[in-house]
Tab-separated table of C-alpha atoms and ligand atoms in Angstrom:
chain	number	residue	atom	x	y	z
A	1380	MET	CA	0.057	-0.028	0.005
A	1381	GLY	CA	2.726	2.392	0.971
A	1382	PHE	CA	4.333	1.721	-2.327
A	1383	PHE	CA	1.394	3.358	-4.148
A	1384	LYS	CA	1.172	6.237	-1.782
A	1385	THR	CA	4.593	7.431	-2.752
A	1386	LEU	CA	4.281	6.658	-6.424
A	1387	GLU	CA	2.209	8.578	-8.929
A	1388	ILE	CA	1.610	6.043	-11.604
A	1389	ASN	CA	1.852	7.757	-14.988
A	1390	ASP	CA	4.133	7.261	-17.948
A	1391	ASP	CA	6.329	10.294	-17.134
A	1392	ASN	CA	6.983	9.035	-13.610
A	1393	ASP	CA	7.667	5.495	-14.794
A	1394	LYS	CA	10.333	6.673	-17.162
A	1395	LYS	CA	12.028	8.712	-14.476
A	1396	SER	CA	11.985	5.901	-11.955
A	1397	GLY	CA	13.802	3.732	-14.466
A	1398	GLU	CA	12.327	0.628	-12.817
A	1399	LEU	CA	8.712	0.565	-13.906
A	1400	GLU	CA	7.555	-0.247	-17.420
A	1401	PRO	CA	4.954	2.016	-18.886
A	1402	THR	CA	1.482	1.919	-17.289
A	1403	GLU	CA	-1.307	0.199	-19.233
A	1404	ASN	CA	-4.993	1.126	-18.844
A	1405	VAL	CA	-7.422	-1.774	-19.075
A	1406	LYS	CA	-11.186	-2.085	-18.765
A	1407	CYS	CA	-11.038	-5.558	-17.226
A	1408	LEU	CA	-7.945	-7.123	-15.665
A	1409	ILE	CA	-8.268	-10.808	-14.812
A	1410	ILE	CA	-5.829	-12.299	-12.267
A	1411	GLY	CA	-5.306	-16.095	-12.604
A	1412	SER	CA	-5.559	-18.532	-15.465
A	1413	GLY	CA	-7.499	-21.536	-14.303
A	1414	PRO	CA	-10.958	-22.435	-15.567
A	1415	ALA	CA	-12.487	-19.408	-13.676
A	1416	GLY	CA	-10.021	-16.878	-15.172
A	1417	TYR	CA	-10.274	-18.180	-18.749
A	1418	THR	CA	-14.074	-18.389	-18.726
A	1419	ALA	CA	-14.251	-14.900	-17.314
A	1420	ALA	CA	-11.892	-13.854	-20.197
A	1421	ILE	CA	-14.108	-15.583	-22.801
A	1422	TYR	CA	-17.130	-13.638	-21.599
A	1423	ALA	CA	-15.405	-10.446	-21.037
A	1424	ALA	CA	-13.700	-10.560	-24.495
A	1425	ARG	CA	-17.061	-11.287	-26.220
A	1426	ALA	CA	-18.529	-8.338	-24.328
A	1427	ASN	CA	-15.753	-6.140	-25.812
A	1428	LEU	CA	-14.169	-5.476	-22.391
A	1429	LYS	CA	-10.728	-6.228	-24.065
A	1430	PRO	CA	-9.626	-8.231	-21.036
A	1431	VAL	CA	-5.931	-8.731	-20.040
A	1432	ILE	CA	-5.341	-11.884	-18.140
A	1433	ILE	CA	-2.274	-12.225	-15.935
A	1434	GLN	CA	-1.496	-15.912	-15.789
A	1435	GLY	CA	0.187	-16.166	-12.413
A	1436	MET	CA	2.816	-18.555	-11.063
A	1437	GLU	CA	1.108	-21.685	-12.215
A	1438	ALA	CA	-0.157	-20.847	-15.639
A	1439	GLY	CA	-3.311	-22.876	-16.315
A	1440	GLY	CA	-3.938	-23.335	-12.506
A	1441	GLN	CA	-4.420	-26.578	-10.547
A	1442	LEU	CA	-5.664	-28.532	-13.482
A	1443	THR	CA	-2.314	-28.516	-15.060
A	1444	THR	CA	-1.088	-30.739	-12.296
A	1445	THR	CA	-3.780	-33.408	-12.836
A	1446	THR	CA	-3.881	-36.094	-15.527
A	1447	GLU	CA	-7.306	-37.109	-16.981
A	1448	VAL	CA	-10.275	-34.809	-16.532
A	1449	ASP	CA	-13.463	-36.932	-17.065
A	1450	ASN	CA	-16.025	-34.750	-15.464
A	1451	PHE	CA	-15.839	-31.517	-17.501
A	1452	PRO	CA	-18.881	-31.395	-19.719
A	1453	GLY	CA	-18.132	-31.409	-23.462
A	1454	TYR	CA	-15.300	-33.918	-23.459
A	1455	PRO	CA	-16.968	-37.311	-23.968
A	1456	GLU	CA	-13.668	-39.157	-24.182
A	1457	GLY	CA	-12.071	-37.149	-21.286
A	1458	VAL	CA	-9.152	-34.790	-21.620
A	1459	THR	CA	-5.908	-34.168	-19.819
A	1460	GLY	CA	-5.771	-31.130	-17.495
A	1461	PRO	CA	-3.085	-29.344	-19.369
A	1462	VAL	CA	-4.852	-29.868	-22.751
A	1463	MET	CA	-8.144	-28.665	-21.381
A	1464	MET	CA	-6.414	-25.485	-20.146
A	1465	GLU	CA	-4.766	-24.970	-23.478
A	1466	ASP	CA	-8.241	-25.234	-25.089
A	1467	LEU	CA	-9.708	-22.704	-22.693
A	1468	LYS	CA	-6.738	-20.369	-23.397
A	1469	ALA	CA	-7.188	-20.692	-27.140
A	1470	GLN	CA	-10.864	-19.981	-26.798
A	1471	ALA	CA	-10.247	-16.911	-24.802
A	1472	GLU	CA	-7.602	-15.731	-27.216
A	1473	ARG	CA	-9.907	-16.331	-30.174
A	1474	PHE	CA	-12.079	-13.449	-28.897
A	1475	GLY	CA	-9.119	-11.168	-28.335
A	1476	THR	CA	-8.047	-11.820	-24.821
A	1477	ASP	CA	-4.564	-10.541	-24.107
A	1478	VAL	CA	-2.742	-13.311	-22.132
A	1479	ARG	CA	0.314	-12.267	-20.236
A	1480	TRP	CA	3.041	-14.091	-18.327
A	1481	GLY	CA	3.710	-12.770	-14.884
A	1482	GLU	CA	2.574	-12.637	-11.349
A	1483	VAL	CA	0.544	-9.943	-9.576
A	1484	THR	CA	2.755	-8.697	-6.718
A	1485	SER	CA	0.735	-5.905	-5.273
A	1486	VAL	CA	-2.620	-4.131	-5.667
A	1487	ASP	CA	-4.300	-0.882	-4.575
A	1488	PHE	CA	-7.963	-1.232	-4.473
A	1489	SER	CA	-8.487	1.919	-2.225
A	1490	GLN	CA	-9.965	3.773	-5.232
A	1491	ARG	CA	-11.141	3.238	-8.710
A	1492	PRO	CA	-9.559	2.792	-11.281
A	1493	PHE	CA	-7.567	0.200	-9.422
A	1494	LYS	CA	-3.808	-0.153	-9.488
A	1495	VAL	CA	-2.167	-3.533	-10.017
A	1496	ILE	CA	1.560	-4.297	-10.239
A	1497	VAL	CA	2.840	-7.322	-12.070
A	1498	ASP	CA	6.270	-8.792	-11.325
A	1499	ASN	CA	7.011	-5.706	-9.203
A	1500	ASN	CA	7.643	-3.493	-12.202
A	1501	LYS	CA	4.668	-3.596	-14.602
A	1502	PRO	CA	1.830	-1.283	-13.589
A	1503	PHE	CA	-1.786	-1.592	-14.802
A	1504	ILE	CA	-4.672	0.690	-14.146
A	1505	ALA	CA	-7.878	-1.279	-14.293
A	1506	GLU	CA	-11.505	-0.231	-14.334
A	1507	THR	CA	-12.621	-3.638	-13.014
A	1508	VAL	CA	-10.586	-6.578	-11.593
A	1509	ILE	CA	-11.667	-10.180	-11.637
A	1510	ILE	CA	-9.732	-12.252	-9.084
A	1511	ALA	CA	-9.353	-15.939	-10.009
A	1512	THR	CA	-6.233	-16.863	-8.227
A	1513	GLY	CA	-7.555	-20.150	-6.953
A	1514	ALA	CA	-6.494	-22.176	-3.926
A	1515	THR	CA	-3.476	-24.385	-3.497
A	1516	ALA	CA	-3.859	-27.842	-1.966
A	1517	LYS	CA	-1.716	-28.416	1.091
A	1518	TYR	CA	0.777	-31.299	0.994
A	1519	LEU	CA	2.487	-32.971	3.978
A	1520	GLY	CA	5.946	-32.027	2.699
A	1521	LEU	CA	7.262	-35.535	2.197
A	1522	GLU	CA	9.813	-36.329	-0.537
A	1523	SER	CA	7.796	-39.364	-1.554
A	1524	GLU	CA	4.764	-37.120	-2.123
A	1525	LYS	CA	6.514	-35.171	-4.823
A	1526	LYS	CA	8.015	-38.384	-6.322
A	1527	PHE	CA	4.553	-40.023	-6.760
A	1528	ARG	CA	2.559	-36.917	-7.691
A	1529	GLY	CA	0.419	-38.094	-10.657
A	1530	ALA	CA	1.598	-41.634	-10.015
A	1531	GLY	CA	-0.678	-42.498	-7.012
A	1532	VAL	CA	-0.644	-39.283	-5.086
A	1533	SER	CA	-3.477	-36.885	-5.628
A	1534	ALA	CA	-5.126	-34.038	-3.795
A	1535	CYS	CA	-8.496	-34.427	-5.537
A	1536	ALA	CA	-10.617	-37.546	-5.161
A	1537	THR	CA	-13.259	-36.250	-7.502
A	1538	CYS	CA	-10.652	-35.744	-10.169
A	1539	ASP	CA	-8.631	-38.887	-9.866
A	1540	GLY	CA	-10.767	-41.392	-7.753
A	1541	PHE	CA	-12.011	-43.156	-10.817
A	1542	PHE	CA	-8.536	-44.586	-11.555
A	1543	TYR	CA	-8.649	-46.534	-8.320
A	1544	LYS	CA	-11.795	-48.464	-9.066
A	1545	GLY	CA	-11.778	-51.730	-7.079
A	1546	LEU	CA	-8.333	-50.830	-5.509
A	1547	LYS	CA	-7.172	-49.758	-1.995
A	1548	VAL	CA	-6.556	-46.123	-1.108
A	1549	ALA	CA	-5.728	-43.919	1.731
A	1550	VAL	CA	-7.060	-40.459	2.642
A	1551	VAL	CA	-5.182	-38.227	5.036
A	1552	GLY	CA	-7.073	-35.483	6.952
A	1553	GLY	CA	-9.788	-35.233	9.552
A	1554	GLY	CA	-11.905	-32.338	8.187
A	1555	ASP	CA	-15.041	-32.208	6.052
A	1556	THR	CA	-13.053	-32.499	2.892
A	1557	ALA	CA	-11.309	-35.719	4.097
A	1558	ALA	CA	-14.696	-37.194	5.169
A	1559	GLU	CA	-16.326	-36.310	1.835
A	1560	GLU	CA	-13.275	-37.617	-0.208
A	1561	ALA	CA	-13.292	-40.840	1.851
A	1562	SER	CA	-16.960	-41.336	1.278
A	1563	TYR	CA	-16.613	-40.665	-2.426
A	1564	LEU	CA	-13.715	-43.026	-2.779
A	1565	ALA	CA	-15.524	-45.684	-0.765
A	1566	GLY	CA	-18.150	-45.787	-3.526
A	1567	ILE	CA	-15.532	-46.578	-6.123
A	1568	THR	CA	-12.670	-48.402	-4.389
A	1569	GLU	CA	-12.462	-51.669	-2.490
A	1570	LYS	CA	-11.281	-50.102	0.727
A	1571	VAL	CA	-10.386	-46.643	2.120
A	1572	PHE	CA	-8.017	-46.077	5.018
A	1573	LEU	CA	-8.794	-42.640	6.631
A	1574	ILE	CA	-5.620	-41.374	8.344
A	1575	ILE	CA	-6.184	-38.885	11.126
A	1576	ARG	CA	-3.488	-37.422	13.336
A	1577	LYS	CA	-5.655	-36.722	16.309
A	1578	PRO	CA	-7.819	-39.108	18.420
A	1579	TYR	CA	-10.940	-37.412	16.872
A	1580	MET	CA	-12.141	-35.971	13.589
A	1581	ARG	CA	-12.805	-32.302	13.271
A	1582	ALA	CA	-15.397	-32.980	10.495
A	1583	SER	CA	-19.115	-32.141	11.200
A	1584	LYS	CA	-21.107	-34.744	13.119
A	1585	ALA	CA	-23.128	-35.694	10.033
A	1586	MET	CA	-19.960	-36.201	8.036
A	1587	LEU	CA	-18.376	-38.234	10.794
A	1588	LYS	CA	-21.339	-40.535	11.110
A	1589	ARG	CA	-21.407	-41.092	7.385
A	1590	VAL	CA	-17.786	-42.110	7.463
A	1591	GLU	CA	-18.318	-44.338	10.473
A	1592	ASN	CA	-21.249	-46.076	8.922
A	1593	THR	CA	-19.489	-46.877	5.625
A	1594	PRO	CA	-18.257	-50.519	5.901
A	1595	ASN	CA	-15.299	-50.162	3.616
A	1596	ILE	CA	-13.754	-47.064	5.361
A	1597	GLU	CA	-11.344	-47.917	8.172
A	1598	ILE	CA	-10.492	-44.882	10.342
A	1599	LEU	CA	-6.947	-44.853	11.726
A	1600	TYR	CA	-6.914	-42.327	14.527
A	1601	GLU	CA	-3.556	-41.058	15.863
A	1602	HIS	CA	-1.676	-42.063	12.815
A	1603	ASN	CA	0.810	-39.923	10.951
A	1604	THR	CA	2.284	-40.571	7.510
A	1605	LYS	CA	5.966	-41.269	7.579
A	1606	GLU	CA	6.559	-42.267	3.920
A	1607	ILE	CA	4.610	-43.217	0.843
A	1608	THR	CA	6.313	-46.304	-0.749
A	1609	GLY	CA	6.584	-47.905	-4.195
A	1610	THR	CA	8.850	-48.117	-7.132
A	1611	ASN	CA	7.306	-46.366	-10.135
A	1612	VAL	CA	3.751	-46.078	-8.559
A	1613	VAL	CA	2.432	-46.101	-5.138
A	1614	THR	CA	2.124	-49.519	-3.512
A	1615	GLY	CA	1.944	-48.682	0.114
A	1616	VAL	CA	2.304	-46.218	2.988
A	1617	THR	CA	4.228	-46.304	6.230
A	1618	LEU	CA	2.445	-44.799	9.209
A	1619	ILE	CA	3.454	-43.994	12.707
A	1620	LYS	CA	0.747	-44.942	15.253
A	1621	ARG	CA	0.820	-43.101	18.479
A	1622	LYS	CA	0.432	-45.396	21.526
A	1623	GLY	CA	-0.139	-43.562	24.777
A	1624	GLU	CA	1.910	-40.488	25.746
A	1625	SER	CA	5.417	-41.387	24.557
A	1626	ASP	CA	5.172	-44.756	22.736
A	1627	GLU	CA	4.679	-45.256	18.958
A	1628	GLU	CA	4.691	-48.020	16.529
A	1629	GLU	CA	5.391	-48.280	12.731
A	1630	VAL	CA	2.481	-49.629	10.616
A	1631	LYS	CA	2.709	-50.502	7.015
A	1632	ILE	CA	-0.406	-50.769	4.788
A	1633	ASP	CA	-0.710	-51.701	1.111
A	1634	ILE	CA	-2.465	-49.058	-1.020
A	1635	ASP	CA	-2.572	-48.092	-4.614
A	1636	GLY	CA	-3.499	-44.408	-4.154
A	1637	PHE	CA	-2.780	-41.783	-1.497
A	1638	PHE	CA	-5.126	-38.720	-1.316
A	1639	LEU	CA	-4.287	-35.464	0.518
A	1640	ALA	CA	-7.266	-33.764	2.166
A	1641	ILE	CA	-5.524	-31.509	4.704
A	1642	GLY	CA	-6.903	-28.278	3.481
A	1643	HIS	CA	-6.307	-25.721	0.776
A	1644	LYS	CA	-4.666	-22.427	0.998
A	1645	PRO	CA	-6.621	-19.730	-0.907
A	1646	ASN	CA	-4.191	-17.405	-2.854
A	1647	SER	CA	-5.528	-14.214	-1.361
A	1648	ASP	CA	-2.676	-12.778	0.641
A	1649	ILE	CA	-2.026	-9.764	-1.636
A	1650	PHE	CA	-5.705	-8.701	-1.469
A	1651	LYS	CA	-6.193	-8.958	2.262
A	1652	ASP	CA	-5.697	-5.169	2.942
A	1653	TYR	CA	-8.771	-4.437	0.790
A	1654	LEU	CA	-11.048	-7.501	0.598
A	1655	GLU	CA	-13.039	-9.240	3.228
A	1656	THR	CA	-12.058	-12.903	3.628
A	1657	ASP	CA	-13.198	-15.664	5.960
A	1658	ASP	CA	-10.870	-16.962	8.631
A	1659	VAL	CA	-9.060	-19.336	6.217
A	1660	GLY	CA	-8.580	-16.530	3.603
A	1661	TYR	CA	-11.350	-17.296	1.095
A	1662	ILE	CA	-12.603	-14.069	-0.421
A	1663	LYS	CA	-16.193	-13.258	0.536
A	1664	THR	CA	-18.637	-12.449	-2.227
A	1665	ILE	CA	-22.253	-11.317	-2.032
A	1666	PRO	CA	-24.239	-14.554	-2.222
A	1667	GLY	CA	-25.434	-15.300	-5.664
A	1668	THR	CA	-22.953	-12.871	-7.254
A	1669	SER	CA	-19.212	-12.514	-7.775
A	1670	LYS	CA	-19.157	-9.115	-6.094
A	1671	THR	CA	-16.581	-8.505	-3.321
A	1672	ASN	CA	-16.886	-5.734	-0.689
A	1673	VAL	CA	-14.999	-3.409	-3.144
A	1674	GLU	CA	-17.308	-2.188	-6.043
A	1675	GLY	CA	-15.685	-3.152	-9.272
A	1676	VAL	CA	-13.595	-6.019	-7.864
A	1677	PHE	CA	-15.022	-9.497	-8.455
A	1678	ALA	CA	-13.934	-13.010	-7.327
A	1679	ALA	CA	-14.425	-16.295	-9.116
A	1680	GLY	CA	-13.409	-19.895	-8.767
A	1681	ASP	CA	-11.644	-21.512	-5.835
A	1682	ILE	CA	-10.473	-18.250	-4.318
A	1683	GLN	CA	-14.117	-17.705	-3.186
A	1684	ASP	CA	-15.342	-21.394	-2.950
A	1685	SER	CA	-14.149	-23.730	-0.193
A	1686	ILE	CA	-16.914	-26.199	-0.868
A	1687	TYR	CA	-17.315	-27.236	-4.508
A	1688	ARG	CA	-13.922	-26.573	-5.937
A	1689	GLN	CA	-14.600	-28.169	-9.326
A	1690	ALA	CA	-13.378	-26.973	-12.697
A	1691	VAL	CA	-16.958	-26.583	-13.988
A	1692	THR	CA	-18.103	-24.609	-10.875
A	1693	ALA	CA	-15.075	-22.423	-11.191
A	1694	ALA	CA	-15.816	-21.889	-14.948
A	1695	ALA	CA	-19.442	-20.981	-14.147
A	1696	SER	CA	-18.432	-18.427	-11.448
A	1697	GLY	CA	-15.887	-16.923	-14.007
A	1698	CYS	CA	-18.795	-16.376	-16.307
A	1699	MET	CA	-20.737	-14.695	-13.476
A	1700	ALA	CA	-17.773	-12.431	-12.718
A	1701	ALA	CA	-17.406	-11.288	-16.331
A	1702	LEU	CA	-21.182	-10.517	-16.520
A	1703	ASP	CA	-21.017	-8.622	-13.189
A	1704	ALA	CA	-18.049	-6.674	-14.477
A	1705	GLU	CA	-19.818	-5.792	-17.774
A	1706	ARG	CA	-22.969	-4.631	-15.845
A	1707	PHE	CA	-20.958	-2.679	-13.445
A	1708	LEU	CA	-19.155	-0.793	-16.276
A	1709	ALA	CA	-22.347	-0.220	-18.103
A	1710	GLU	CA	-23.861	1.378	-14.902
A	1711	GLN	CA	-20.815	3.717	-14.638
A	1712	GLU	CA	-21.316	5.089	-18.097
B	3199	NDP	P1	-9.804	-28.281	7.463
B	3199	NDP	O1	-8.839	-27.278	7.800
B	3199	NDP	O2	-11.163	-28.239	8.079
B	3199	NDP	O3	-9.242	-29.792	7.961
B	3199	NDP	C1	-7.892	-30.138	7.655
B	3199	NDP	C2	-7.692	-31.407	8.242
B	3199	NDP	O4	-6.380	-31.886	7.870
B	3199	NDP	C3	-7.690	-31.426	9.777
B	3199	NDP	O5	-8.284	-32.571	10.236
B	3199	NDP	C4	-6.229	-31.403	10.126
B	3199	NDP	O6	-5.880	-32.040	11.338
B	3199	NDP	C5	-5.631	-32.196	9.037
B	3199	NDP	N1	-4.273	-31.840	8.804
B	3199	NDP	C6	-3.664	-30.579	8.535
B	3199	NDP	N2	-2.334	-30.730	8.398
B	3199	NDP	C7	-2.021	-31.984	8.590
B	3199	NDP	C8	-0.852	-32.709	8.538
B	3199	NDP	N3	0.318	-32.134	8.320
B	3199	NDP	N4	-0.842	-34.035	8.801
B	3199	NDP	C9	-2.024	-34.700	8.986
B	3199	NDP	N5	-3.197	-34.059	9.026
B	3199	NDP	C10	-3.278	-32.718	8.846
B	3199	NDP	O7	-9.884	-28.397	5.919
B	3199	NDP	P2	-11.019	-28.975	4.945
B	3199	NDP	O8	-10.490	-28.837	3.522
B	3199	NDP	O9	-11.520	-30.304	5.401
B	3199	NDP	O10	-12.204	-27.939	5.157
B	3199	NDP	C11	-12.066	-26.568	4.849
B	3199	NDP	C12	-13.413	-25.823	5.077
B	3199	NDP	O11	-14.352	-26.187	4.149
B	3199	NDP	C13	-14.016	-26.217	6.373
B	3199	NDP	O12	-14.646	-25.060	6.971
B	3199	NDP	C14	-15.018	-27.269	6.015
B	3199	NDP	O13	-16.114	-27.328	7.003
B	3199	NDP	C15	-15.464	-26.725	4.668
B	3199	NDP	N6	-15.979	-27.824	3.868
B	3199	NDP	C16	-17.324	-28.055	3.876
B	3199	NDP	C17	-17.827	-29.083	3.089
B	3199	NDP	C18	-19.350	-29.282	3.101
B	3199	NDP	O14	-20.066	-28.584	3.861
B	3199	NDP	N7	-19.877	-30.269	2.370
B	3199	NDP	C19	-17.072	-29.926	2.309
B	3199	NDP	C20	-15.581	-29.681	2.440
B	3199	NDP	C21	-15.109	-28.637	3.192
B	3199	NDP	P3	-6.348	-31.384	12.755
B	3199	NDP	O15	-7.795	-31.569	12.943
B	3199	NDP	O16	-5.471	-32.234	13.664
B	3199	NDP	O17	-5.902	-29.948	12.715
């Protein structure tokens, strides 16, 4: 914030500073390039808002880290995450979306038009901003997790569960997501081990009951993951079982898939000075809209959705954000 207070953003100043590139004025700046960002871009471009999209650190978003996507409507044979994101990008570009590399490093939403800085040196002045920066799944931080990512390790049961039909899997986490993912996987797989580090689950009572009443879910309380094992793909996991105050025991189980459900981190840190978020950091929107507490700033996709987190729901909310931005601009004229 202080950065903007001491800096008059205009071309003249930029040249003098020797650090900033020339300022660009845009009607609609979209931050983030997952399904929400690209869908917002498709709608905004078709409405002649000439959107500029800043791709962010992970161009294409979370889907670029998955393999097959079988649940996005319109792909009867399925599609890989990266190909789907290339398709969405191409569709957005077909209508004139300007797609840029770079990461938004700071914003000033204290007044309109808004100021947005990319890569610390590229200023934009935007009449509207659509935030679609998504959320990042948390991982345990094990070396083996990295090794088997896409080869048995996943952070999305709805995306990847199908590949484990009739097999054994483990889900780690004790919240509502873990309960939901375990229940979902129980309907597909032979057996689900639910690994919980505490002696209880923090999930809601209803979810806990559901998990407890599912015969092929085995809950392993007070277990921590030591290592995921296998050669090329996951074949097992080594757990540490807590026994009493100071005792513990190593437990090995055979599994084919290991699912993380230990929470997501919404990528909202740089907006927190201006936008209302919940305790976890999800941006709050006015129900039924993509509007944030700052008029002219909209949020779409996983950055404002801790519950559904699907590509198709993200895409739908991206559409809403573009329509909201278009209407907002029309009202200003
Ligand atoms: P939560 O933060 O609620 O739960 C995370 C879980 O992961 C906790 O049980 C936590 O353990 C565990 N955990 C965290 N770090 C580790 C670690 N390093 N090793 C082992 N376990 C770990 O996240 P959720 O994604 O489950 O839920 C997020 C929000 O979304 C919640 O408010 C939830 O209610 C909501 N939600 C609602 C749904 C619905 O209504 N249908 C569905 C899904 C989510 P510990 O308990 O020990 O801290």
